[in-house]
Amino acid sequence: MTMNRLVSWRATQLAALAALATLSLAACGSDPTSANEQPGGAEPGSSANASGLACPTGKLSAEGSSAQNNAIIEVIADYNAECGDKATIEYNPTGSGAGIKSFYNGLVDFAGSDSALKTEEKDGVIEADKAKERCQNNHAWNLPMVVGPIAFAYNIDGVDKLVLNAEVLAEIFNGTIKTWNDPKIAKLNSGAKLPGENITVFFRSDESGTTENTTKFLSKAGNGAWKDEPAKAWTGTGEGKNKSSGVAEATANTKNSITYIEWSYAKDNNLSTAQLDSGNGPVELTGDSVAKAVDEAKVKGSGNDLNLDLKYSGTKSGAYPALLVTYEIVCSKGLAADKTAIVKDFLTYFSSPDAQKKLPDLGYAPLPSDLESKVQSAVAAIQ
């Protein structure tokens, strides 16, 4: 899809759909060969197409991460174009916390979350255990699908380039640094005309994986300036706005403001983004700088549970370290057969090179090839 076509498509489609934040598009996919299937076989009620997709019929519902919303809208549309009106997929960007709860309560078929299922109790719930119950006593897997760099988007008249680091960001977000001409900011921006105005901070008021990943970055790379435990609920200073669209709009409309947000939303709202200096010089947020950071992530899950350990500090030169990964959280086994067929088809397409290579135009980074292969193998193992 060309950029002109993408902009045109999104302008018309998002206008009609954004009010409900829900996408209902016909879609289909392929069912990878498993140990119990014959090569080239298709699920009942499906028909293979020229791309090798099985295209099962039925309906699939999912919800969660708003960080991946722009990506999954595009992937569903392309998936639908490959297969025609064989299945319907609905994705509702309610936020990672809400998506996980809906998944383990059996309200949706899979969830999108910017953090993996928790294996320790929080608020009386162990997410991984609840998800296992929902999957008929089978494990739920965290499958990384979308890499979304966290942009620190700002709105300051006359400041086209802003350099920050994790420690300064932590002090801005916890209220220690209150004005833009604070000496710590000025030191990182020699020669810049920084205003003496108060800094307005906007944060996500809903439970958000973006918040959790931002606070992980601040905690691990901020030299102790961020004291609180990383969490989906914001504990810093500022004014809360609902979802990524809310903080983006508020920052775009408020002078001398800053927020943390997915790069795709910063781009959509024409917001300037800060460069990050982790000790090796300022690094601009680009596809290449994100790819360098993603390459340093390690899988800490076991088997086909691909929970990642992102490296927020000590990254190599030229790497942009503020990242989040959106996982599609799925039942390894235990979902109804017709739903499983569509989940496998759709996620097979989502993890394919054809789908992943289009994500940079939307403000995301594709999965590194080694990780992409692991995700494809995990999707094929869903039963």
Short mmCIF file of C-alpha atoms in Angstrom, two decimals:
data_model
loop_
_atom_site.label_atom_id
_atom_site.label_comp_id
_atom_site.label_asym_id
_atom_site.label_seq_id
_atom_site.Cartn_x
_atom_site.Cartn_y
_atom_site.Cartn_z
CA MET A 1 0.00 0.00 0.00
CA THR A 2 1.52 3.34 -1.00
CA MET A 3 1.69 6.18 1.49
CA ASN A 4 -0.82 8.25 -0.54
CA ARG A 5 -3.23 5.37 -0.61
CA LEU A 6 -2.63 4.73 3.10
CA VAL A 7 -3.36 8.33 4.05
CA SER A 8 -6.47 8.39 1.90
CA TRP A 9 -7.70 5.05 3.25
CA ARG A 10 -7.11 5.95 6.86
CA ALA A 11 -8.68 9.38 6.50
CA THR A 12 -11.93 7.91 5.25
CA GLN A 13 -12.02 4.75 7.33
CA LEU A 14 -10.92 6.21 10.64
CA ALA A 15 -13.42 9.05 10.37
CA ALA A 16 -16.24 6.53 10.22
CA LEU A 17 -14.88 4.20 12.87
CA ALA A 18 -12.97 6.20 15.44
CA ALA A 19 -16.06 7.35 17.33
CA LEU A 20 -16.66 3.81 18.53
CA ALA A 21 -12.93 2.93 18.51
CA THR A 22 -13.98 -0.40 17.03
CA LEU A 23 -13.10 -1.98 13.73
CA SER A 24 -15.39 -4.47 12.06
CA LEU A 25 -13.86 -5.57 8.84
CA ALA A 26 -14.25 -8.80 6.96
CA ALA A 27 -11.05 -10.73 7.17
CA CYS A 28 -9.43 -14.10 6.73
CA GLY A 29 -6.15 -15.87 7.09
CA SER A 30 -4.08 -18.96 6.77
CA ASP A 31 -3.84 -21.95 9.02
CA PRO A 32 -0.24 -23.13 9.31
CA THR A 33 0.42 -26.83 9.09
CA SER A 34 0.59 -28.48 12.49
CA ALA A 35 1.65 -31.94 13.57
CA ASN A 36 -1.94 -33.18 13.24
CA GLU A 37 -2.68 -31.68 9.81
CA GLN A 38 -1.72 -32.57 6.29
CA PRO A 39 0.45 -30.05 4.39
CA GLY A 40 -1.70 -27.70 2.37
CA GLY A 41 -4.84 -28.65 4.29
CA ALA A 42 -7.45 -26.03 5.17
CA GLU A 43 -9.83 -25.75 8.07
CA PRO A 44 -13.44 -26.76 7.49
CA GLY A 45 -15.43 -23.84 6.16
CA SER A 46 -12.35 -22.26 4.58
CA SER A 47 -10.83 -22.08 1.13
CA ALA A 48 -7.15 -21.58 0.39
CA ASN A 49 -6.26 -18.58 -1.78
CA ALA A 50 -3.32 -17.69 -3.99
CA SER A 51 -1.36 -16.40 -0.99
CA GLY A 52 -1.70 -19.71 0.82
CA LEU A 53 -4.23 -18.34 3.29
CA ALA A 54 -6.94 -20.73 4.44
CA CYS A 55 -9.58 -18.01 4.86
CA PRO A 56 -11.88 -19.60 7.46
CA THR A 57 -15.34 -18.19 7.95
CA GLY A 58 -16.73 -16.84 11.19
CA LYS A 59 -16.33 -13.93 13.57
CA LEU A 60 -13.49 -12.93 15.88
CA SER A 61 -13.47 -10.28 18.59
CA ALA A 62 -10.47 -8.76 20.35
CA GLU A 63 -9.64 -5.70 22.39
CA GLY A 64 -6.88 -4.02 24.33
CA SER A 65 -3.84 -1.96 23.45
CA SER A 66 -4.55 1.37 21.82
CA ALA A 67 -0.84 1.56 21.00
CA GLN A 68 -1.26 -1.01 18.24
CA ASN A 69 -4.60 0.31 16.98
CA ASN A 70 -3.27 2.05 13.87
CA ALA A 71 -1.27 -1.07 13.00
CA ILE A 72 -4.03 -3.61 13.52
CA ILE A 73 -6.52 -1.49 11.54
CA GLU A 74 -4.19 -1.59 8.57
CA VAL A 75 -3.41 -5.30 8.95
CA ILE A 76 -7.09 -6.25 9.16
CA ALA A 77 -7.79 -4.22 6.04
CA ASP A 78 -4.96 -5.86 4.10
CA TYR A 79 -5.93 -9.29 5.43
CA ASN A 80 -9.47 -8.70 4.24
CA ALA A 81 -8.19 -7.67 0.81
CA GLU A 82 -6.30 -10.95 0.53
CA CYS A 83 -9.30 -13.15 1.39
CA GLY A 84 -12.52 -11.27 0.75
CA ASP A 85 -15.50 -11.33 3.06
CA LYS A 86 -14.91 -14.72 4.66
CA ALA A 87 -14.63 -13.72 8.32
CA THR A 88 -15.27 -10.66 10.44
CA ILE A 89 -12.67 -9.34 12.87
CA GLU A 90 -13.49 -6.67 15.44
CA TYR A 91 -10.81 -4.90 17.46
CA ASN A 92 -11.70 -2.42 20.19
CA PRO A 93 -8.79 -0.29 21.52
CA THR A 94 -9.94 -0.11 25.13
CA GLY A 95 -6.41 -0.17 26.60
CA SER A 96 -4.15 -3.02 27.69
CA GLY A 97 -5.60 -3.43 31.17
CA ALA A 98 -9.17 -3.64 29.93
CA GLY A 99 -8.19 -5.99 27.13
CA ILE A 100 -6.53 -8.48 29.47
CA LYS A 101 -9.54 -8.46 31.81
CA SER A 102 -11.94 -9.01 28.93
CA PHE A 103 -9.79 -11.88 27.66
CA TYR A 104 -9.56 -13.79 30.92
CA ASN A 105 -13.26 -13.19 31.57
CA GLY A 106 -14.06 -14.83 28.23
CA LEU A 107 -15.49 -11.72 26.59
CA VAL A 108 -13.05 -11.62 23.65
CA ASP A 109 -11.09 -14.22 21.67
CA PHE A 110 -7.68 -12.61 22.09
CA ALA A 111 -6.25 -9.49 23.68
CA GLY A 112 -3.69 -6.90 22.70
CA SER A 113 -1.45 -5.76 25.55
CA ASP A 114 1.67 -3.62 25.78
CA SER A 115 2.87 -5.76 28.67
CA ALA A 116 2.93 -9.52 29.09
CA LEU A 117 0.55 -11.32 31.44
CA LYS A 118 1.59 -10.87 35.05
CA THR A 119 2.72 -14.00 36.89
CA GLU A 120 2.60 -12.32 40.31
CA GLU A 121 -0.50 -11.27 42.19
CA LYS A 122 -1.72 -7.71 41.82
CA ASP A 123 -5.04 -6.43 43.13
CA GLY A 124 -5.94 -10.00 44.08
CA VAL A 125 -5.40 -11.36 40.56
CA ILE A 126 -2.62 -13.31 38.88
CA GLU A 127 -3.26 -12.55 35.22
CA ALA A 128 -1.46 -15.62 33.85
CA ASP A 129 -3.50 -17.93 36.10
CA LYS A 130 -6.79 -16.27 35.19
CA ALA A 131 -5.91 -16.53 31.50
CA LYS A 132 -5.08 -20.22 31.93
CA GLU A 133 -8.51 -20.82 33.45
CA ARG A 134 -10.12 -19.03 30.51
CA CYS A 135 -8.17 -21.29 28.12
CA GLN A 136 -9.66 -24.46 29.65
CA ASN A 137 -6.62 -25.01 31.86
CA ASN A 138 -4.18 -24.47 28.97
CA HIS A 139 -1.51 -21.78 29.02
CA ALA A 140 -2.08 -18.42 27.38
CA TRP A 141 0.85 -17.21 25.29
CA ASN A 142 2.27 -13.71 24.91
CA LEU A 143 3.10 -13.26 21.22
CA PRO A 144 4.97 -10.02 20.36
CA MET A 145 3.50 -8.61 17.18
CA VAL A 146 3.93 -4.82 17.06
CA VAL A 147 6.98 -2.80 18.12
CA GLY A 148 6.00 0.74 19.04
CA PRO A 149 8.64 3.22 20.18
CA ILE A 150 7.55 5.57 22.95
CA ALA A 151 7.77 9.17 21.81
CA PHE A 152 8.14 12.02 24.25
CA ALA A 153 6.03 14.48 22.33
CA TYR A 154 6.11 18.18 23.14
CA ASN A 155 4.58 21.49 22.08
CA ILE A 156 6.95 24.45 22.59
CA ASP A 157 6.93 27.47 20.29
CA GLY A 158 10.28 28.02 18.60
CA VAL A 159 11.86 24.76 19.80
CA ASP A 160 12.29 22.44 16.83
CA LYS A 161 14.89 20.24 18.51
CA LEU A 162 14.73 19.11 22.12
CA VAL A 163 17.19 16.73 23.77
CA LEU A 164 16.23 14.95 26.98
CA ASN A 165 17.44 11.93 28.92
CA ALA A 166 15.70 9.44 31.20
CA GLU A 167 16.72 11.22 34.39
CA VAL A 168 15.45 14.62 33.25
CA LEU A 169 12.25 13.05 31.90
CA ALA A 170 11.68 11.32 35.24
CA GLU A 171 12.04 14.66 37.05
CA ILE A 172 9.67 16.35 34.60
CA PHE A 173 7.10 13.60 35.03
CA ASN A 174 7.37 13.45 38.83
CA GLY A 175 7.13 17.25 39.14
CA THR A 176 10.67 17.98 40.32
CA ILE A 177 11.49 19.95 37.16
CA LYS A 178 8.73 22.50 36.68
CA THR A 179 9.85 24.96 33.94
CA TRP A 180 11.30 24.50 30.48
CA ASN A 181 14.36 26.65 31.19
CA ASP A 182 15.40 24.49 34.16
CA PRO A 183 19.22 24.19 34.24
CA LYS A 184 19.10 20.43 33.70
CA ILE A 185 17.12 20.85 30.48
CA ALA A 186 19.25 23.80 29.39
CA LYS A 187 22.43 21.76 29.85
CA LEU A 188 21.20 19.19 27.32
CA ASN A 189 20.10 21.90 24.87
CA SER A 190 22.97 24.36 24.57
CA GLY A 191 21.98 27.38 22.50
CA ALA A 192 18.27 26.62 22.49
CA LYS A 193 15.83 29.38 23.48
CA LEU A 194 13.86 27.58 26.16
CA PRO A 195 10.88 29.44 27.65
CA GLY A 196 10.56 30.08 31.36
CA GLU A 197 6.97 28.82 31.27
CA ASN A 198 5.66 26.05 33.48
CA ILE A 199 5.68 22.55 32.00
CA THR A 200 2.25 21.00 31.49
CA VAL A 201 2.37 17.19 31.67
CA PHE A 202 -0.35 15.02 30.19
CA PHE A 203 -0.63 11.35 31.12
CA ARG A 204 -2.88 8.40 30.36
CA SER A 205 -5.79 8.32 32.83
CA ASP A 206 -6.79 4.79 31.80
CA GLU A 207 -4.72 1.73 32.71
CA SER A 208 -2.18 1.54 29.95
CA GLY A 209 0.68 -0.66 28.83
CA THR A 210 2.22 2.48 27.39
CA THR A 211 2.30 3.94 30.90
CA GLU A 212 3.86 0.76 32.25
CA ASN A 213 6.57 0.67 29.58
CA THR A 214 7.28 4.39 29.99
CA THR A 215 7.72 3.99 33.73
CA LYS A 216 9.91 0.92 33.18
CA PHE A 217 12.17 3.09 31.02
CA LEU A 218 12.21 5.90 33.58
CA SER A 219 12.85 3.46 36.42
CA LYS A 220 15.64 1.49 34.76
CA ALA A 221 17.40 4.32 32.93
CA GLY A 222 16.64 7.35 35.13
CA ASN A 223 19.46 7.02 37.69
CA GLY A 224 17.00 6.67 40.55
CA ALA A 225 14.96 9.78 39.73
CA TRP A 226 11.79 7.70 39.24
CA LYS A 227 10.94 6.18 42.62
CA ASP A 228 7.67 4.38 41.95
CA GLU A 229 7.21 0.83 40.74
CA PRO A 230 6.39 0.61 37.02
CA ALA A 231 2.66 0.10 36.58
CA LYS A 232 -0.22 0.51 34.14
CA ALA A 233 -1.67 3.28 36.35
CA TRP A 234 0.19 6.62 36.32
CA THR A 235 1.70 7.74 39.64
CA GLY A 236 3.46 10.92 38.52
CA THR A 237 2.31 14.49 38.15
CA GLY A 238 0.16 16.06 35.46
CA GLU A 239 -3.32 16.05 33.97
CA GLY A 240 -4.90 12.78 32.88
CA LYS A 241 -6.47 12.20 29.48
CA ASN A 242 -8.18 9.09 28.21
CA LYS A 243 -6.23 6.84 25.83
CA SER A 244 -3.47 7.74 23.38
CA SER A 245 -5.79 9.90 21.31
CA GLY A 246 -6.62 11.97 24.38
CA VAL A 247 -3.05 12.81 25.41
CA ALA A 248 -2.11 13.47 21.79
CA GLU A 249 -4.95 15.93 21.28
CA ALA A 250 -4.28 17.66 24.59
CA THR A 251 -0.58 18.13 23.81
CA ALA A 252 -1.29 19.37 20.30
CA ASN A 253 -3.65 22.00 21.73
CA THR A 254 -1.59 23.10 24.74
CA LYS A 255 1.57 25.22 24.54
CA ASN A 256 4.56 24.25 26.69
CA SER A 257 3.25 20.73 27.21
CA ILE A 258 4.75 17.25 27.04
CA THR A 259 3.45 13.69 27.09
CA TYR A 260 4.56 10.11 26.52
CA ILE A 261 2.86 8.50 23.57
CA GLU A 262 3.31 5.92 20.83
CA TRP A 263 5.21 7.27 17.84
CA SER A 264 2.30 6.58 15.49
CA TYR A 265 0.05 8.96 17.45
CA ALA A 266 2.76 11.62 17.56
CA LYS A 267 3.06 11.41 13.78
CA ASP A 268 -0.70 11.48 13.26
CA ASN A 269 -0.94 14.68 15.32
CA ASN A 270 2.18 16.36 13.84
CA LEU A 271 3.81 16.54 17.26
CA SER A 272 7.53 17.19 17.73
CA THR A 273 9.39 14.43 19.56
CA ALA A 274 12.40 14.72 21.81
CA GLN A 275 15.75 13.10 21.07
CA LEU A 276 17.11 10.88 23.83
CA ASP A 277 20.68 11.04 25.10
CA SER A 278 21.63 7.86 26.97
CA GLY A 279 25.26 8.90 27.28
CA ASN A 280 26.41 8.37 23.70
CA GLY A 281 24.90 11.54 22.27
CA PRO A 282 21.36 12.48 21.20
CA VAL A 283 19.43 9.84 19.26
CA GLU A 284 16.54 10.82 17.03
CA LEU A 285 13.48 8.60 16.93
CA THR A 286 13.66 6.84 13.56
CA GLY A 287 12.96 3.38 12.23
CA ASP A 288 16.67 2.59 12.17
CA SER A 289 17.33 3.78 15.74
CA VAL A 290 14.37 1.73 16.99
CA ALA A 291 15.55 -1.37 15.10
CA LYS A 292 18.94 -1.13 16.82
CA ALA A 293 17.25 -1.17 20.22
CA VAL A 294 14.84 -3.98 19.36
CA ASP A 295 17.75 -6.17 18.30
CA GLU A 296 18.97 -6.07 21.91
CA ALA A 297 15.75 -7.48 23.36
CA LYS A 298 15.90 -11.02 24.78
CA VAL A 299 13.14 -13.62 25.07
CA LYS A 300 12.58 -14.41 28.74
CA GLY A 301 9.47 -16.53 28.31
CA SER A 302 9.67 -20.30 27.85
CA GLY A 303 8.69 -22.35 24.83
CA ASN A 304 6.17 -20.50 22.69
CA ASP A 305 5.47 -17.90 25.35
CA LEU A 306 7.58 -15.08 23.90
CA ASN A 307 7.67 -12.56 26.72
CA LEU A 308 10.50 -10.12 25.96
CA ASP A 309 13.08 -8.46 28.17
CA LEU A 310 13.63 -5.02 26.65
CA LYS A 311 16.92 -3.24 27.28
CA TYR A 312 16.20 0.31 28.45
CA SER A 313 19.70 1.35 29.52
CA GLY A 314 23.20 0.60 28.33
CA THR A 315 22.04 0.33 24.74
CA LYS A 316 24.51 0.59 21.92
CA SER A 317 25.26 3.87 20.18
CA GLY A 318 22.48 5.06 17.89
CA ALA A 319 19.78 2.95 19.57
CA TYR A 320 16.52 4.57 20.73
CA PRO A 321 15.83 2.82 24.06
CA ALA A 322 12.25 3.88 24.95
CA LEU A 323 10.23 1.03 23.49
CA LEU A 324 7.08 -0.94 23.98
CA VAL A 325 6.02 -4.19 22.38
CA THR A 326 2.37 -5.08 21.93
CA TYR A 327 1.63 -8.74 22.55
CA GLU A 328 -1.33 -10.60 21.13
CA ILE A 329 -2.41 -12.74 24.10
CA VAL A 330 -3.92 -16.02 22.91
CA CYS A 331 -4.94 -19.42 24.20
CA SER A 332 -2.35 -22.03 23.30
CA LYS A 333 -5.28 -24.45 23.31
CA GLY A 334 -8.86 -24.45 24.56
CA LEU A 335 -10.54 -21.84 22.36
CA ALA A 336 -13.41 -23.06 20.20
CA ALA A 337 -12.21 -24.67 16.96
CA ASP A 338 -13.81 -22.11 14.66
CA LYS A 339 -12.31 -19.24 16.65
CA THR A 340 -8.90 -20.93 16.76
CA ALA A 341 -8.86 -21.24 12.97
CA ILE A 342 -9.34 -17.51 12.51
CA VAL A 343 -6.88 -16.58 15.28
CA LYS A 344 -4.18 -18.69 13.63
CA ASP A 345 -4.95 -17.34 10.17
CA PHE A 346 -4.97 -13.73 11.21
CA LEU A 347 -1.84 -13.90 13.37
CA THR A 348 -0.01 -15.86 10.68
CA TYR A 349 -0.66 -12.98 8.32
CA PHE A 350 0.12 -10.36 11.01
CA SER A 351 3.55 -11.93 11.64
CA SER A 352 4.35 -12.35 7.95
CA PRO A 353 7.00 -10.22 6.19
CA ASP A 354 4.27 -8.76 3.95
CA ALA A 355 2.41 -7.33 6.95
CA GLN A 356 5.42 -6.40 9.05
CA LYS A 357 7.20 -4.46 6.30
CA LYS A 358 4.30 -1.99 6.06
CA LEU A 359 4.37 -1.02 9.74
CA PRO A 360 7.14 1.64 9.55
CA ASP A 361 4.88 3.86 7.41
CA LEU A 362 2.48 3.86 10.37
CA GLY A 363 5.05 4.76 13.02
CA TYR A 364 6.01 1.26 14.14
CA ALA A 365 9.04 -0.98 13.69
CA PRO A 366 8.91 -4.47 12.16
CA LEU A 367 9.86 -7.51 14.19
CA PRO A 368 13.54 -8.50 13.80
CA SER A 369 13.83 -11.55 11.54
CA ASP A 370 14.84 -13.98 14.32
CA LEU A 371 11.94 -12.93 16.52
CA GLU A 372 9.57 -12.97 13.56
CA SER A 373 10.45 -16.62 12.97
CA LYS A 374 9.82 -17.49 16.62
CA VAL A 375 6.42 -15.78 16.51
CA GLN A 376 5.46 -17.63 13.33
CA SER A 377 6.40 -20.97 14.92
CA ALA A 378 4.36 -20.14 18.03
CA VAL A 379 1.31 -19.19 15.99
CA ALA A 380 1.58 -22.46 14.06
CA ALA A 381 1.61 -24.36 17.37
CA ILE A 382 -1.74 -22.96 18.56
CA GLN A 383 -4.25 -25.81 18.80
#
